[in-house]
Short mmCIF file of C-alpha atoms and ligand atoms in Angstrom, two decimals:
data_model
loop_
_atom_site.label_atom_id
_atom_site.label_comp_id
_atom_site.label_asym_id
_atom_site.label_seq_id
_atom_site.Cartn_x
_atom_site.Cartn_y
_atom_site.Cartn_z
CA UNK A 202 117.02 -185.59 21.27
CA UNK A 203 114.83 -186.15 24.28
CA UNK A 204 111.26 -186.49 23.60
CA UNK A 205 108.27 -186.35 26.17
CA UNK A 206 106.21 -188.23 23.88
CA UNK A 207 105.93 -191.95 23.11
CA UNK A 208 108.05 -193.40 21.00
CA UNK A 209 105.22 -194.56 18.22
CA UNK A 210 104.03 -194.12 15.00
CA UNK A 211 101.42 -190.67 14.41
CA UNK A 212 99.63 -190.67 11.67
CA UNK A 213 98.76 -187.12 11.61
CA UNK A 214 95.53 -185.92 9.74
CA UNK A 215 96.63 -182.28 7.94
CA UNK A 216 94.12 -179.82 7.01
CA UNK A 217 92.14 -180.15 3.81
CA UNK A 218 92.31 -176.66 2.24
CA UNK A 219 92.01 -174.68 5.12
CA UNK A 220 95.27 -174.38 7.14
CA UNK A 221 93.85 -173.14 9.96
CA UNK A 222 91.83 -176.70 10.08
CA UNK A 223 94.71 -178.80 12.43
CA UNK A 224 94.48 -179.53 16.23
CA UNK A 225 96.37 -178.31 18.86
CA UNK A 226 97.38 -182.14 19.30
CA UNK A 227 98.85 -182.87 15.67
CA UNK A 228 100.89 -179.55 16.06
CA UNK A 229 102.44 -180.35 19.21
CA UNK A 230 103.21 -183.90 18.05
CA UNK A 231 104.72 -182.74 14.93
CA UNK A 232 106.88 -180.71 16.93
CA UNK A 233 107.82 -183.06 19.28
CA UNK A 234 109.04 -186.17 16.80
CA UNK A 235 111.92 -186.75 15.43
CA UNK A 236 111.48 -186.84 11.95
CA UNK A 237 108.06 -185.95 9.78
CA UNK A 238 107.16 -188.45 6.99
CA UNK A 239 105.23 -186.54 4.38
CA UNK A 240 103.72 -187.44 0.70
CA UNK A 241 104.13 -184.08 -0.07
CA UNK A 242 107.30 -182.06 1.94
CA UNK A 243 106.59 -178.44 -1.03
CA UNK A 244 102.97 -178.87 1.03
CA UNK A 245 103.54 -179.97 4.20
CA UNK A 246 106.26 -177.33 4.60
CA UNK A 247 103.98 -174.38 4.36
CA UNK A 248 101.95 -176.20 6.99
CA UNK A 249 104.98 -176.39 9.28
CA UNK A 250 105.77 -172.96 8.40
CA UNK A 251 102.49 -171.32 9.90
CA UNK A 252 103.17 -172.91 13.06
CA UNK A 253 106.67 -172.52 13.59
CA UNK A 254 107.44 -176.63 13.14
CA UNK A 255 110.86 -177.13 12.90
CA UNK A 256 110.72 -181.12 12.55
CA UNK A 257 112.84 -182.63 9.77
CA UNK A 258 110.69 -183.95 6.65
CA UNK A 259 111.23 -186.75 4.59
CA UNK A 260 109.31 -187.80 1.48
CA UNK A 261 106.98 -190.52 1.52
CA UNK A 262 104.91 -191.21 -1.11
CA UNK A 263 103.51 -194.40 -3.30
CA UNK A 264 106.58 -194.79 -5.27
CA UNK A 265 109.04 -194.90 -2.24
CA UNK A 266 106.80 -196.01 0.23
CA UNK A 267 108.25 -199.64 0.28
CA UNK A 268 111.71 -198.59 -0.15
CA UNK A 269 111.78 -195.94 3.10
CA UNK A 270 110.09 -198.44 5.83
CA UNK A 271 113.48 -199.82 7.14
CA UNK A 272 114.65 -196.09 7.38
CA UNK A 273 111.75 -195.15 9.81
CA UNK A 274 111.54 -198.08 11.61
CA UNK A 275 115.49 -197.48 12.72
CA UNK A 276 114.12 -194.18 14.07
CA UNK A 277 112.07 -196.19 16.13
CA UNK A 278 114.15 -198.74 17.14
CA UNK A 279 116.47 -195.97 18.22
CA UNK A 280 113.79 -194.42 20.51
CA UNK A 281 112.65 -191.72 18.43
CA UNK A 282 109.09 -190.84 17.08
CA UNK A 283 107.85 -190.41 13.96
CA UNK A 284 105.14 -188.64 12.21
CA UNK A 285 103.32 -189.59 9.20
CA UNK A 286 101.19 -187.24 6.91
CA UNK A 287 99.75 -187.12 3.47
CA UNK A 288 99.30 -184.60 0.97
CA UNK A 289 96.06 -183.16 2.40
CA UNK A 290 93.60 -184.84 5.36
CA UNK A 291 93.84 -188.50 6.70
CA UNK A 292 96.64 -190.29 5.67
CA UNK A 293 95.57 -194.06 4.28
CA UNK A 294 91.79 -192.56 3.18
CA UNK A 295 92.48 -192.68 -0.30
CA UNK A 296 96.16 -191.86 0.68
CA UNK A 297 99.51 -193.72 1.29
CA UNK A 298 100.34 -195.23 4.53
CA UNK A 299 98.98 -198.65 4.93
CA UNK A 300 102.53 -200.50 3.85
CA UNK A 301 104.23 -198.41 6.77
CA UNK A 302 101.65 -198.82 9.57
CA UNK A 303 101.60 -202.79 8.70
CA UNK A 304 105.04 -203.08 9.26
CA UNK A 305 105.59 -200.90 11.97
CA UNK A 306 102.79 -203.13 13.94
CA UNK A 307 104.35 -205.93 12.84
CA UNK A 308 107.66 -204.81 14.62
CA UNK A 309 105.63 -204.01 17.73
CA UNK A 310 105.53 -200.52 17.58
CA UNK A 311 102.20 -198.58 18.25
CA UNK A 312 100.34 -196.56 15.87
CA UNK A 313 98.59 -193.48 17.45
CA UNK A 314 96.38 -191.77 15.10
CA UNK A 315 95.78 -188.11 15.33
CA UNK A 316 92.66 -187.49 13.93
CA UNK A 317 91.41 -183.99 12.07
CA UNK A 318 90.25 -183.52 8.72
CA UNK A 319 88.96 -185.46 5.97
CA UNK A 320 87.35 -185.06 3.16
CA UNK A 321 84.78 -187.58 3.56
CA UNK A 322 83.38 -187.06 7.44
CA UNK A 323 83.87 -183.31 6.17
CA UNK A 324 81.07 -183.54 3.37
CA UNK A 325 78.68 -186.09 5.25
CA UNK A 326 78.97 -183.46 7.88
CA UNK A 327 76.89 -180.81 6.37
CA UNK A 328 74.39 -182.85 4.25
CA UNK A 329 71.37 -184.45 5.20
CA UNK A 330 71.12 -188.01 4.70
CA UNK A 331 68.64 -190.43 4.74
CA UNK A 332 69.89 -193.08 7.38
CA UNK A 333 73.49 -193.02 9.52
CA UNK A 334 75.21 -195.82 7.28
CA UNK A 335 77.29 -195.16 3.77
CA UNK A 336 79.78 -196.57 1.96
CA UNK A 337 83.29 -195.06 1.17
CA UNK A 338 84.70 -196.48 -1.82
CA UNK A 339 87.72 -193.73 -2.53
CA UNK A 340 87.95 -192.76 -6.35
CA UNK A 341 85.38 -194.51 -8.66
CA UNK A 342 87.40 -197.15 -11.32
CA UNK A 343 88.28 -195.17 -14.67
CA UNK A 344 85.88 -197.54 -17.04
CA UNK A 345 82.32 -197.36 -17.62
CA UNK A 346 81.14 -200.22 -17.52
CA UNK A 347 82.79 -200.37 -13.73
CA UNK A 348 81.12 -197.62 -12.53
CA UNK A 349 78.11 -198.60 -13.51
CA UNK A 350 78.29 -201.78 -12.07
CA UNK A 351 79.34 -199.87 -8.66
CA UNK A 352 76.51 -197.57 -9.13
CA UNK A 353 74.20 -200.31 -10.09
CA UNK A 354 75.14 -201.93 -7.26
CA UNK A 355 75.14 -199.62 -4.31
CA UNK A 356 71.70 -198.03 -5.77
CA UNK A 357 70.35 -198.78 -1.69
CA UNK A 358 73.53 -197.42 -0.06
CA UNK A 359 74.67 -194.18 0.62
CA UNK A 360 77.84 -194.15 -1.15
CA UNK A 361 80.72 -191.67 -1.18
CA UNK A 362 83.56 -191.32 -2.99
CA UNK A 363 86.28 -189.10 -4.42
CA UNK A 364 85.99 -187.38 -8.51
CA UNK A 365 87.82 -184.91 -10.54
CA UNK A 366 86.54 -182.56 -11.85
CA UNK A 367 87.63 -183.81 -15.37
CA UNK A 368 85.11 -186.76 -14.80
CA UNK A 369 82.34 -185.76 -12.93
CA UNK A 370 80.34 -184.99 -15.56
CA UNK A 371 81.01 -188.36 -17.39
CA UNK A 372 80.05 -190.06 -13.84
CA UNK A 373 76.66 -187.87 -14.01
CA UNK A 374 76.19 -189.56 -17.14
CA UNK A 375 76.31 -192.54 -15.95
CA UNK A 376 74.20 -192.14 -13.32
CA UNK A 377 71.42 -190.21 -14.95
CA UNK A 378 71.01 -193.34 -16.85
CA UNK A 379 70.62 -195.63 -13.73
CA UNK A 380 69.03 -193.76 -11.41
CA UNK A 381 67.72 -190.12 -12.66
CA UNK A 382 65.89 -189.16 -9.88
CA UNK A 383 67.71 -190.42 -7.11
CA UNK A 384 69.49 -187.22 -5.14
CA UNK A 385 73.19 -186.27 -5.32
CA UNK A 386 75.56 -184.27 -2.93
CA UNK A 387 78.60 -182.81 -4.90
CA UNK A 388 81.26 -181.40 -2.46
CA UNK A 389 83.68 -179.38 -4.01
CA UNK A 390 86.45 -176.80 -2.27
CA UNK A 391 85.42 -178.00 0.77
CA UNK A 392 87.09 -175.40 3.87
CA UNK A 393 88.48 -173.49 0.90
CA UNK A 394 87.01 -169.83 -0.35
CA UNK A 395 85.17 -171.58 -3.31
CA UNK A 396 83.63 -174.34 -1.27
CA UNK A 397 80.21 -175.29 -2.64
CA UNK A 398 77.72 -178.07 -2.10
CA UNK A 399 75.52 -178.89 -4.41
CA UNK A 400 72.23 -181.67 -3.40
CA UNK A 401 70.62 -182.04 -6.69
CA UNK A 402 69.54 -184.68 -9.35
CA UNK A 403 72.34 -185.85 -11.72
CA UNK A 404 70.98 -183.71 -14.68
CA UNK A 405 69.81 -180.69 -12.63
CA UNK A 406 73.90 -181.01 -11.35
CA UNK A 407 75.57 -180.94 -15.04
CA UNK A 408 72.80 -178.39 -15.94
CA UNK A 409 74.49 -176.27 -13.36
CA UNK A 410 78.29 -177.32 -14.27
CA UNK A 411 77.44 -176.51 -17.71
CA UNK A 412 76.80 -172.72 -16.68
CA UNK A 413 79.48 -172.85 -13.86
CA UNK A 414 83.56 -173.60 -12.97
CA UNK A 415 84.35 -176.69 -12.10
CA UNK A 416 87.10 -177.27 -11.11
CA UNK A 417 89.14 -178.17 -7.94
CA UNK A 418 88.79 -180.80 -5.68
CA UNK A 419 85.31 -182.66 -5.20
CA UNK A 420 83.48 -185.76 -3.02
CA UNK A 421 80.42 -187.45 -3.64
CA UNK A 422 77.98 -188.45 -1.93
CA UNK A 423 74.90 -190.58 -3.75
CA UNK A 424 72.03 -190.91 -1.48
CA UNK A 425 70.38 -194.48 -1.17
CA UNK A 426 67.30 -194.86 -2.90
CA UNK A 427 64.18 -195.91 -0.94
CA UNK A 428 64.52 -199.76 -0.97
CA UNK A 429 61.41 -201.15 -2.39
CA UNK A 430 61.15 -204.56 -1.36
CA UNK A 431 64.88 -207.37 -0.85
CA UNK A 432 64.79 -208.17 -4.06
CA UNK A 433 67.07 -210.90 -6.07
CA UNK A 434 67.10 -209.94 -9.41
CA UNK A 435 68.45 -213.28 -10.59
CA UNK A 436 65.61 -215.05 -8.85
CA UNK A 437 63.34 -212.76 -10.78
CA UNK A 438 65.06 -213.38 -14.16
CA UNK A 439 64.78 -217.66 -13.59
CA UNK A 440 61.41 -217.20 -12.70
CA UNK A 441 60.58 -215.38 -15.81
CA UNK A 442 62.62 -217.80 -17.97
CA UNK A 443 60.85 -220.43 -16.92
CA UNK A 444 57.52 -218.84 -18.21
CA UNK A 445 59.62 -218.57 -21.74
CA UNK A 446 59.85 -215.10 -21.84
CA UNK A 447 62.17 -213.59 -24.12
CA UNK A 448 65.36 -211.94 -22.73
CA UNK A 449 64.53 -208.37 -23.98
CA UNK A 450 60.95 -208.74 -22.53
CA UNK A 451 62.24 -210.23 -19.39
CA UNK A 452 64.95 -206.97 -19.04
CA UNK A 453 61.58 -205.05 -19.37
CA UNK A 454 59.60 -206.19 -16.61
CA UNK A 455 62.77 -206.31 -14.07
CA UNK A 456 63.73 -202.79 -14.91
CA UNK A 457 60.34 -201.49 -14.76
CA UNK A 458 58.88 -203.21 -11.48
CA UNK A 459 62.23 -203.15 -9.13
CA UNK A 460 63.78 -200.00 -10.35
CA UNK A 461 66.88 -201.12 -11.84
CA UNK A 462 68.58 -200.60 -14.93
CA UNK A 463 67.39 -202.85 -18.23
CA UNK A 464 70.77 -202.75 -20.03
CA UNK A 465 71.98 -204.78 -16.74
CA UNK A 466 69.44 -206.99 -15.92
CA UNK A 467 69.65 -207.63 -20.20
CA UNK A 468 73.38 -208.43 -19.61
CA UNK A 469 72.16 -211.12 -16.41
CA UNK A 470 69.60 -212.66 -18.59
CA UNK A 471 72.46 -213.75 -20.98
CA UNK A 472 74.44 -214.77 -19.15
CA UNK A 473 71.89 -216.70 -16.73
N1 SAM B 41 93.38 -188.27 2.59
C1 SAM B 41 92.46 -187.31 2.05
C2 SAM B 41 91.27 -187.14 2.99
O1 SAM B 41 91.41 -187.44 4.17
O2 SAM B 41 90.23 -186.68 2.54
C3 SAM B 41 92.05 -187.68 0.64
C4 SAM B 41 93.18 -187.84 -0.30
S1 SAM B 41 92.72 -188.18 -1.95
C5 SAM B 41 94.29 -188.51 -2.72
C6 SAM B 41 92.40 -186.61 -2.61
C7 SAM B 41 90.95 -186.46 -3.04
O3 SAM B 41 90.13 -186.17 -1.91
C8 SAM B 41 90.73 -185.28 -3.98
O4 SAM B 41 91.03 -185.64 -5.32
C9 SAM B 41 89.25 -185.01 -3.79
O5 SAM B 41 88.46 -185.94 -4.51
C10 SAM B 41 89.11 -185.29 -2.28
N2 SAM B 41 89.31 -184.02 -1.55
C11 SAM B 41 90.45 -183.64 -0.92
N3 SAM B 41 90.29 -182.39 -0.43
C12 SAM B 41 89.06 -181.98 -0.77
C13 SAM B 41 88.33 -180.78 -0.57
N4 SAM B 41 88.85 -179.74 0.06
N5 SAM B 41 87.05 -180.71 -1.06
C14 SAM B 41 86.50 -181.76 -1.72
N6 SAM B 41 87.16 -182.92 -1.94
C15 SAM B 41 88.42 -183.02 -1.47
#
């Protein structure tokens, strides 16, 4: 089929909820390839429906994605475009894609991304933030003690990241015990009729989740805390040893002066 487009890779961004939410760019180039990789083709079909896309889809998701790279890259080597979108938004933010861009490049094929909607630049578009910088980290590990070594750690960032609903109040938890005060953006529905952002405190949050649905799809945002001073904790804890202070008095003084959590800086002092 003749194509006026470059033969390439497109990684397509897809709307996040709202279908209306795609550019006039990612609908002509999903008309114009060849062939339509898709995580999701149930999805992605109702997408092409709305705007007449007749493209042929293929499935490509995390448990094929290995398997299917020699069939797209002979579309390619015979001339002809492809497409490649996810489930919802950017494909590769939290989303497969990675293992066929790196081989495509690798072959010497370009990748043209098409950008449009994410759920990330969508949420940190309508809060106010303290600062331009953050920290995407996708979805949050399942264990505890993870997250609150993530949280622990990125207390000074402004860190987002992706939750279900099932967890978010677990995560709250956790955070509440870290850092109570420090301010909280939960995203959820975003461009959909139930979209709602909440900028509260973690308890003031599950206070209100307590009264109201959640459920659906949500992104975080934790706001960075107002740095005190640069401060090495395990300086502070050597220091203190040396003075032959006691591990549980030493966890004390940390947590109380710099603003961090005692069970953690406990945990250093042992194994310092
Ligand atoms: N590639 C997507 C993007 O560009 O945002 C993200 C894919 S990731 C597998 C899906 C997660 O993104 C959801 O579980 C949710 O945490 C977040 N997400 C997707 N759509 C959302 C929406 N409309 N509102 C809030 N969060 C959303």
């Amino acid at each position: 089929m003749a194509n006026s487009i470059e033969t390439a890779l497109y990684v397509v961004a897809s709307p996040i909820g709202n279908l209306d939410d795609i550019t006039f760019r990612a609908v002509d180039v999903l008309k114009k390839v060849d062939v339509i990789a898709s995580e999701d083709t149930r999805n992605t079909s109702v997408l092409l429906d709305k705007y007449s896309i007749k493209t042929k889809l293929v499935s490509y998701h995390k448990f094929n994605e290995v398997s299917k790279i020699e069939f797209f890259l002979d579309y390619l080597k015979n001339n002809k475009p492809v497409a490649l979108v996810s489930d919802a938004g950017t494909p590769l933010i939290s989303d497969p894609g990675n293992i066929l861009v790196e081989a495509i490049l690798k072959e010497g094929f370009r990748v043209i991304p098409i950008p449009g909607a994410c759920a990330v630049t969508t949420l940190l578009s309508a809060v106010d933030r303290k600062d331009e910088d953050f920290k995407f980290i996708g979805f949050l590990p399942k264990s505890s003690n993870q997250i609150q070594e993530i949280i622990q750690k990125n207390n000074f960032e402004n860190l987002v990241f992706y939750e279900s609903p099932n967890r978010l109040l677990k995560t709250l938890e956790i955070i509440k015990e870290i850092s109570p005060d420090k301010k909280i953006s939960v995203a959820r529905e975003l461009t959909k009729k139930f979209e709602e952002i909440k900028t509260l405190k973690a308890e003031e949050i599950i206070e209100y989740y307590k009264k109201n649905t959640l459920k659906g799809e949500i992104a975080v945002l934790l706001h960075k805390n107002e740095q005190k001073n640069e401060i090495d904790i395990d300086e502070k804890i050597k220091k203190l040893k040396a003075l032959n202070l006691k591990d549980k008095e030493i966890a004390s003084i940390v947590s109380v002066l710099y603003d961090v959590n005692k069970n953690i800086v406990y945990k250093k002092c042992l194994q310092n």
